[in-house]
Amino acid sequence: MSSAINELTYRDKKLIFSDTVPSGKIGWQSPSNIALVKYWGKMPVQVPRNPSLSFTLSKSNTKTRIEYTSASGRDMKVDFYLNDQPNPEFGLKTKAFFESISDIFPFIRQLDFKIYSENTFPHSAGIASSASGMSALALTLCDLERTHFGNLTEDADFYRKASYVARLGSGSACRSVYGGLVDWGKSKVLANSSDLYGIPVGDQVNEVFLTYQDTVLLVNAEQKKVSSRAGHSLMNNNPFAPERFQQAQRHIGELLEAMKAGDLETFIKITESEALTLHAMMMTSQPYYLLMKANTLQIIERIFAFRDETNIPVSFTLDAGPNVHLLYPFSEKEKVMQWIKSELREFLSPLGFIDDEVGKGPVKL
Ligand code: PMV
């Protein structure tokens, strides 16, 4: 990491309204993402212990609209509405986040906020709503800066800052500000990579991955018993962690090579190994815990068997939960869908599945 990047803080005392404090509305829609090489383990402040690589999704989005007016008092006011319902818990969390980034956007303290947020996927479906939610919020704040201070007019600057700010909210959110395949974390094989923000790398891969499918099989829609924050911190004492962090470094290089070459066999080997390693880290933490369910394993067994029988390159990855992300080329969609409906349905919760795919990234509302 160059020292210039190391020092990148985006602190800027000049971002203060000196005359009239404006009011207005700004909104962004941002997608969730699914990691292929997993981020698991971090250092302060939200710096990953290893680089990660993800597909940004298409249909699993958060839409966030911010209404801002001149502050009515000294205490910051953040009213949060989730799906049009007041949500004081999210209001408090967002207020704490805004306070934590008020040296980046000092004008935040001059405003009152009403935030309207909605997810296009069911709550607790195992889709990372923190990634889509935090990236939508970060993009909206950068847009507020661009609108009223005339900064960030170059897209590269705008998205880099949004990614940096999103990372402070939720690490993996920094990858959601770009479409396609995105790296976050310093890797030898990617010259521009950084621990502080994501970079898009989708233009480097074979076209089969531009339309790759991710059908999320919902095994269990319960709330997670162990938060990812707690999971990350358990990596500090996991005896296998140092080797895991090195493995992730190797996987980034190998996976990118395979994806450039369109080598699906290696893609499958690395991504499935990543999914199982993530869960192995949970099982080898102290205290240990298990997020897979019996039906998660049933589905994984069926995937191995189906792939052996048909040679269809369908594979899986897992997030920090029991649901299975089924990954496959668009050209196999019909056959895979038929198989899901005939053979996997019995292992799914009543929510069924979410039929998603690689997406193009956030859009302004
Ligand atoms: O961004 P966080 O702190 O919610 O952590 C996300 C961790 C995983 O989803 C398990 C992996 C990843 O890289 O997204």
Coordinates of C-alpha atoms and ligand atoms in Angstrom, one line a residue:
M1 CA 0.0 0.0 0.0
S2 CA 1.5 3.4 -1.0
S3 CA 1.8 5.9 1.8
A4 CA -0.6 8.3 0.0
I5 CA -3.3 5.6 0.1
N6 CA -2.4 4.7 3.7
E7 CA -3.1 8.2 4.7
L8 CA -6.3 8.5 2.8
T9 CA -8.9 9.5 5.4
Y10 CA -11.1 11.9 3.4
R11 CA -11.2 14.2 6.5
D12 CA -12.2 17.6 5.2
K13 CA -13.0 20.5 7.5
K14 CA -14.1 22.6 4.6
L15 CA -17.2 20.6 3.9
I16 CA -19.4 23.0 5.9
F17 CA -22.3 25.1 4.6
S18 CA -21.2 28.7 5.3
D19 CA -24.4 30.5 4.2
T20 CA -27.8 29.1 3.9
V21 CA -28.2 25.4 4.9
P22 CA -30.0 23.7 2.0
S23 CA -32.8 21.2 2.1
G24 CA -33.5 18.6 -0.5
K25 CA -34.0 14.9 -1.4
I26 CA -31.5 12.5 -2.8
G27 CA -31.8 8.7 -3.3
W28 CA -29.8 5.8 -4.5
Q29 CA -30.6 2.1 -5.2
S30 CA -27.7 -0.2 -4.4
P31 CA -27.4 -4.0 -4.7
S32 CA -26.1 -6.6 -2.3
N33 CA -23.1 -8.8 -3.3
I34 CA -22.0 -12.3 -2.8
A35 CA -18.3 -13.0 -2.0
L36 CA -16.5 -15.7 -3.9
V37 CA -13.3 -15.2 -1.9
K38 CA -14.5 -14.4 1.6
Y39 CA -13.6 -11.5 3.9
W40 CA -13.6 -13.0 7.4
G41 CA -11.4 -11.3 10.0
K42 CA -10.5 -7.6 10.3
M43 CA -8.4 -5.0 12.0
P44 CA -9.4 -1.5 13.2
V45 CA -10.9 0.4 11.4
Q46 CA -12.7 -2.0 9.1
V47 CA -9.5 -3.1 7.5
P48 CA -9.7 -6.6 6.2
R49 CA -7.2 -9.3 7.1
N50 CA -7.3 -10.6 3.6
P51 CA -8.5 -9.4 0.2
S52 CA -11.9 -10.6 -1.0
L53 CA -13.7 -10.8 -4.4
S54 CA -17.4 -10.7 -5.0
F55 CA -20.2 -10.6 -7.6
T56 CA -22.5 -7.6 -7.2
L57 CA -26.1 -8.9 -7.5
S58 CA -28.8 -7.5 -9.7
K59 CA -32.3 -7.9 -8.1
S60 CA -31.4 -7.9 -4.4
N61 CA -31.3 -4.1 -3.8
T62 CA -31.8 -1.5 -1.1
K63 CA -33.5 1.8 -2.2
T64 CA -32.6 4.6 0.1
R65 CA -34.0 8.2 -0.1
I66 CA -32.7 10.9 2.2
E67 CA -34.7 14.1 2.9
Y68 CA -32.5 16.7 4.6
T69 CA -33.3 20.0 6.2
S70 CA -31.4 22.5 8.3
A71 CA -30.8 21.1 11.8
S72 CA -33.5 22.1 14.3
G73 CA -31.2 21.6 17.3
R74 CA -27.7 20.7 18.5
D75 CA -28.4 17.0 18.7
M76 CA -28.4 15.2 15.3
K77 CA -31.8 14.0 14.3
V78 CA -32.2 10.9 12.1
D79 CA -35.7 9.5 11.6
F80 CA -35.5 6.1 9.8
Y81 CA -38.3 4.4 8.0
L82 CA -37.9 0.9 6.8
N83 CA -40.6 -0.1 4.2
D84 CA -42.5 3.0 5.3
Q85 CA -42.6 2.0 9.0
P86 CA -40.7 4.1 11.5
N87 CA -37.6 2.0 12.7
P88 CA -36.0 3.7 15.8
E89 CA -33.4 1.0 16.0
F90 CA -32.1 1.7 12.5
G91 CA -32.4 5.4 13.3
L92 CA -30.1 5.1 16.2
K93 CA -27.6 2.9 14.3
T94 CA -27.6 5.4 11.4
K95 CA -27.1 8.3 13.7
A96 CA -24.1 6.6 15.4
F97 CA -22.7 5.9 11.9
F98 CA -23.3 9.5 10.8
E99 CA -21.5 10.7 14.0
S100 CA -18.6 8.4 13.3
I101 CA -18.1 9.9 9.8
S102 CA -18.8 13.5 10.6
D103 CA -15.1 14.3 10.1
I104 CA -15.5 13.1 6.5
F105 CA -18.8 15.0 6.0
P106 CA -18.9 17.8 8.6
F107 CA -22.1 19.2 7.0
I108 CA -23.9 16.2 8.4
R109 CA -24.0 18.0 11.8
Q110 CA -25.8 20.9 10.1
L111 CA -28.7 18.8 9.0
D112 CA -31.8 16.8 10.2
F113 CA -32.5 13.6 8.3
K114 CA -35.5 11.6 7.3
I115 CA -34.3 8.3 5.7
Y116 CA -36.7 6.1 3.8
S117 CA -35.3 2.7 3.0
E118 CA -36.7 -0.4 1.4
N119 CA -35.2 -3.8 0.4
T120 CA -36.4 -5.6 -2.7
F121 CA -35.7 -8.9 -0.9
P122 CA -37.3 -10.4 2.2
H123 CA -35.7 -9.4 5.5
S124 CA -33.5 -12.2 7.0
A125 CA -33.4 -14.0 3.7
G126 CA -29.6 -14.4 4.2
I127 CA -28.9 -11.7 1.6
A128 CA -26.6 -9.1 3.1
S129 CA -28.9 -6.1 3.6
S130 CA -26.0 -4.3 5.4
A131 CA -24.0 -4.3 2.1
S132 CA -26.8 -2.9 0.0
G133 CA -28.0 -0.6 2.7
M134 CA -24.7 0.9 3.7
S135 CA -23.6 1.3 0.0
A136 CA -26.9 3.1 -0.8
L137 CA -26.4 5.4 2.2
A138 CA -22.7 6.2 1.3
L139 CA -23.6 6.9 -2.3
T140 CA -26.4 9.2 -1.2
L141 CA -24.0 11.2 1.1
C142 CA -21.4 11.5 -1.6
D143 CA -24.2 12.7 -3.9
L144 CA -25.2 15.3 -1.3
E145 CA -21.5 16.5 -1.3
R146 CA -21.4 16.6 -5.1
T147 CA -24.7 18.5 -5.3
H148 CA -23.9 21.2 -2.8
F149 CA -20.1 21.5 -2.9
G150 CA -19.4 20.7 -6.5
N151 CA -16.9 18.0 -5.6
L152 CA -16.6 14.4 -6.8
T153 CA -17.6 15.4 -10.3
E154 CA -15.4 12.6 -11.8
D155 CA -17.1 9.3 -11.5
A156 CA -13.8 7.6 -10.4
D157 CA -13.5 10.0 -7.4
F158 CA -17.2 9.7 -6.6
Y159 CA -17.4 5.9 -6.4
R160 CA -14.0 5.6 -4.7
K161 CA -15.1 7.8 -1.9
A162 CA -18.5 6.1 -1.7
S163 CA -16.8 2.8 -1.4
Y164 CA -14.5 4.1 1.3
V165 CA -17.4 5.4 3.3
A166 CA -19.5 2.3 2.8
R167 CA -16.6 0.2 4.1
L168 CA -16.7 2.2 7.4
G169 CA -20.4 1.2 7.7
S170 CA -20.1 -2.5 6.8
G171 CA -16.9 -3.9 5.3
S172 CA -18.4 -5.9 2.5
A173 CA -20.6 -2.9 1.5
C174 CA -17.6 -1.3 -0.1
R175 CA -17.8 -3.9 -2.9
S176 CA -21.4 -3.0 -3.7
V177 CA -20.8 0.4 -5.2
Y178 CA -19.5 -1.2 -8.4
G179 CA -21.2 -3.7 -10.7
G180 CA -19.8 -7.1 -11.8
L181 CA -16.7 -8.6 -10.1
V182 CA -15.2 -6.4 -7.4
D183 CA -12.0 -6.7 -5.3
W184 CA -11.6 -5.3 -1.9
G185 CA -8.3 -5.6 -0.1
K186 CA -4.6 -5.3 -1.1
S187 CA -3.5 -8.1 -3.4
K188 CA -0.2 -8.5 -5.2
V189 CA -2.0 -9.4 -8.4
L190 CA -4.1 -6.2 -8.6
A191 CA -2.0 -3.1 -8.8
N192 CA -4.7 -0.7 -7.8
S193 CA -6.2 -2.7 -5.0
S194 CA -6.6 -1.2 -1.6
D195 CA -7.7 -2.2 1.9
L196 CA -9.7 1.0 2.1
Y197 CA -12.1 0.7 -0.8
G198 CA -13.2 -1.7 -3.5
I199 CA -12.1 -1.7 -7.2
P200 CA -14.1 -3.1 -10.1
V201 CA -12.3 -5.9 -11.9
G202 CA -15.2 -7.3 -14.1
D203 CA -13.6 -6.1 -17.3
Q204 CA -10.8 -8.6 -16.8
V205 CA -12.9 -11.8 -16.9
N206 CA -14.3 -14.1 -19.5
E207 CA -17.8 -13.1 -20.7
V208 CA -19.4 -16.2 -19.2
F209 CA -19.1 -14.4 -15.9
L210 CA -20.8 -11.2 -17.0
T211 CA -24.2 -12.9 -16.9
Y212 CA -23.5 -15.5 -14.2
Q213 CA -26.5 -16.7 -12.3
D214 CA -26.9 -16.7 -8.5
T215 CA -30.1 -18.5 -7.4
V216 CA -30.3 -18.1 -3.6
L217 CA -31.9 -21.2 -2.1
L218 CA -33.5 -20.2 1.2
V219 CA -33.1 -23.0 3.6
N220 CA -33.9 -21.1 6.8
A221 CA -34.9 -17.5 7.2
E222 CA -34.2 -17.1 10.9
Q223 CA -32.1 -14.2 12.2
K224 CA -28.4 -15.1 12.5
K225 CA -27.5 -16.3 16.0
V226 CA -23.9 -14.9 15.7
S227 CA -23.5 -11.5 14.1
S228 CA -20.8 -11.1 11.5
R229 CA -19.1 -8.5 13.8
A230 CA -18.7 -11.2 16.5
G231 CA -17.6 -13.7 13.8
H232 CA -14.9 -11.4 12.5
S233 CA -13.5 -10.9 16.0
L234 CA -13.4 -14.6 16.8
M235 CA -10.8 -14.8 14.0
N236 CA -8.4 -13.0 16.2
N237 CA -7.8 -16.1 18.3
N238 CA -8.6 -18.8 15.7
P239 CA -5.4 -21.0 15.5
F240 CA -6.1 -21.6 11.7
A241 CA -6.5 -17.9 10.9
P242 CA -2.9 -17.0 9.8
E243 CA -3.0 -19.9 7.2
R244 CA -6.5 -18.9 6.1
F245 CA -5.4 -15.3 5.4
Q246 CA -2.6 -16.6 3.2
Q247 CA -4.9 -19.0 1.4
A248 CA -7.2 -16.1 0.6
Q249 CA -4.3 -14.2 -1.0
R250 CA -3.5 -17.2 -3.1
H251 CA -7.1 -17.8 -4.0
I252 CA -7.5 -14.2 -5.3
G253 CA -4.7 -14.8 -7.9
E254 CA -5.8 -18.3 -8.9
L255 CA -9.5 -17.3 -9.1
L256 CA -8.8 -14.3 -11.3
E257 CA -6.6 -16.3 -13.6
A258 CA -9.4 -18.9 -13.9
M259 CA -12.0 -16.3 -14.5
K260 CA -9.9 -14.7 -17.2
A261 CA -9.5 -18.0 -18.9
G262 CA -13.2 -19.0 -18.5
D263 CA -12.0 -22.0 -16.6
L264 CA -15.1 -23.1 -14.8
E265 CA -13.6 -26.2 -13.2
T266 CA -11.0 -24.1 -11.3
F267 CA -13.7 -21.5 -10.6
I268 CA -15.8 -24.2 -8.9
K269 CA -12.9 -25.7 -6.9
I270 CA -11.9 -22.3 -5.5
T271 CA -15.3 -20.9 -4.7
E272 CA -16.6 -24.0 -3.1
S273 CA -13.4 -24.3 -1.0
E274 CA -13.9 -20.7 0.0
A275 CA -17.4 -21.3 1.2
L276 CA -16.5 -24.4 3.2
T277 CA -13.4 -22.6 4.6
L278 CA -15.5 -19.7 5.9
H279 CA -17.8 -22.2 7.7
A280 CA -14.7 -24.2 8.9
M281 CA -13.5 -21.0 10.5
M282 CA -16.7 -20.6 12.4
M283 CA -16.5 -24.3 13.5
T284 CA -12.9 -23.8 14.7
S285 CA -13.5 -20.5 16.6
Q286 CA -13.8 -20.4 20.4
P287 CA -16.6 -20.5 21.2
Y288 CA -17.3 -22.6 18.1
Y289 CA -20.6 -22.3 16.2
L290 CA -22.4 -23.8 13.2
L291 CA -24.6 -21.9 10.8
M292 CA -25.2 -24.6 8.2
K293 CA -28.4 -26.6 8.7
A294 CA -29.1 -30.2 7.7
N295 CA -30.8 -29.0 4.5
T296 CA -27.7 -26.9 3.6
L297 CA -25.7 -30.2 3.5
Q298 CA -28.6 -32.0 1.7
I299 CA -28.4 -29.4 -1.0
I300 CA -24.6 -29.5 -1.2
E301 CA -24.7 -33.3 -1.7
R302 CA -27.3 -32.9 -4.4
I303 CA -25.1 -30.3 -6.2
F304 CA -22.1 -32.7 -6.2
A305 CA -24.3 -35.5 -7.6
F306 CA -26.1 -33.4 -10.2
R307 CA -22.7 -32.1 -11.4
D308 CA -21.3 -35.6 -11.7
E309 CA -24.3 -36.9 -13.6
T310 CA -24.9 -34.0 -16.0
N311 CA -21.5 -32.2 -16.3
I312 CA -23.5 -29.0 -15.9
P313 CA -21.1 -26.6 -14.1
V314 CA -23.4 -25.7 -11.2
S315 CA -21.7 -24.9 -7.9
F316 CA -22.4 -23.3 -4.6
T317 CA -21.2 -20.7 -2.3
L318 CA -22.3 -19.8 1.2
D319 CA -22.6 -16.5 3.1
A320 CA -22.5 -16.3 6.9
G321 CA -25.7 -18.3 7.1
P322 CA -27.5 -21.6 6.1
N323 CA -28.7 -20.5 2.7
V324 CA -27.1 -21.8 -0.5
H325 CA -26.1 -19.6 -3.4
L326 CA -26.3 -21.7 -6.5
L327 CA -23.8 -20.3 -9.1
Y328 CA -24.0 -21.3 -12.8
P329 CA -23.7 -19.9 -16.4
F330 CA -26.8 -18.3 -17.9
S331 CA -26.7 -20.8 -20.7
E332 CA -27.7 -23.6 -18.2
K333 CA -30.5 -21.7 -16.6
E334 CA -33.5 -23.7 -17.9
K335 CA -32.0 -27.1 -16.9
V336 CA -30.9 -25.8 -13.4
M337 CA -34.3 -24.2 -12.7
Q338 CA -36.1 -27.4 -13.6
W339 CA -33.8 -29.4 -11.3
I340 CA -34.3 -26.9 -8.4
K341 CA -38.1 -27.2 -8.8
S342 CA -38.1 -31.0 -9.0
E343 CA -35.3 -32.0 -6.6
L344 CA -34.4 -29.2 -4.3
R345 CA -37.8 -27.8 -3.3
E346 CA -38.2 -30.1 -0.4
F347 CA -35.1 -28.6 1.3
L348 CA -36.3 -25.0 1.0
S349 CA -38.2 -22.8 3.5
P350 CA -41.6 -21.4 2.5
L351 CA -39.8 -18.4 1.1
G352 CA -38.4 -20.7 -1.7
F353 CA -35.6 -19.0 -3.6
I354 CA -34.4 -15.7 -5.0
D355 CA -33.5 -15.8 -8.6
D356 CA -30.6 -13.4 -8.9
E357 CA -27.6 -12.8 -11.2
V358 CA -24.6 -10.6 -11.6
G359 CA -25.6 -7.0 -11.8
K360 CA -24.4 -3.7 -13.1
G361 CA -24.2 -1.8 -9.8
P362 CA -26.0 1.0 -8.1
V363 CA -28.3 3.6 -9.8
K364 CA -29.4 7.0 -8.7
L365 CA -33.1 7.2 -8.0
Ligands
PMV1 O1 -19.3 -6.9 5.9 P1 -19.6 -7.8 7.0 O2 -18.9 -7.3 8.3 O3 -21.1 -8.1 7.2 O4 -18.9 -9.2 6.7 C1 -19.3 -10.0 5.6 C2 -18.6 -11.3 5.7 C3 -19.1 -12.3 4.7 O5 -20.3 -12.0 4.1 C4 -19.2 -13.7 5.4 C5 -18.0 -12.5 3.6 C6 -17.9 -11.4 2.6 O6 -16.8 -11.2 2.1 O7 -18.9 -10.8 2.2

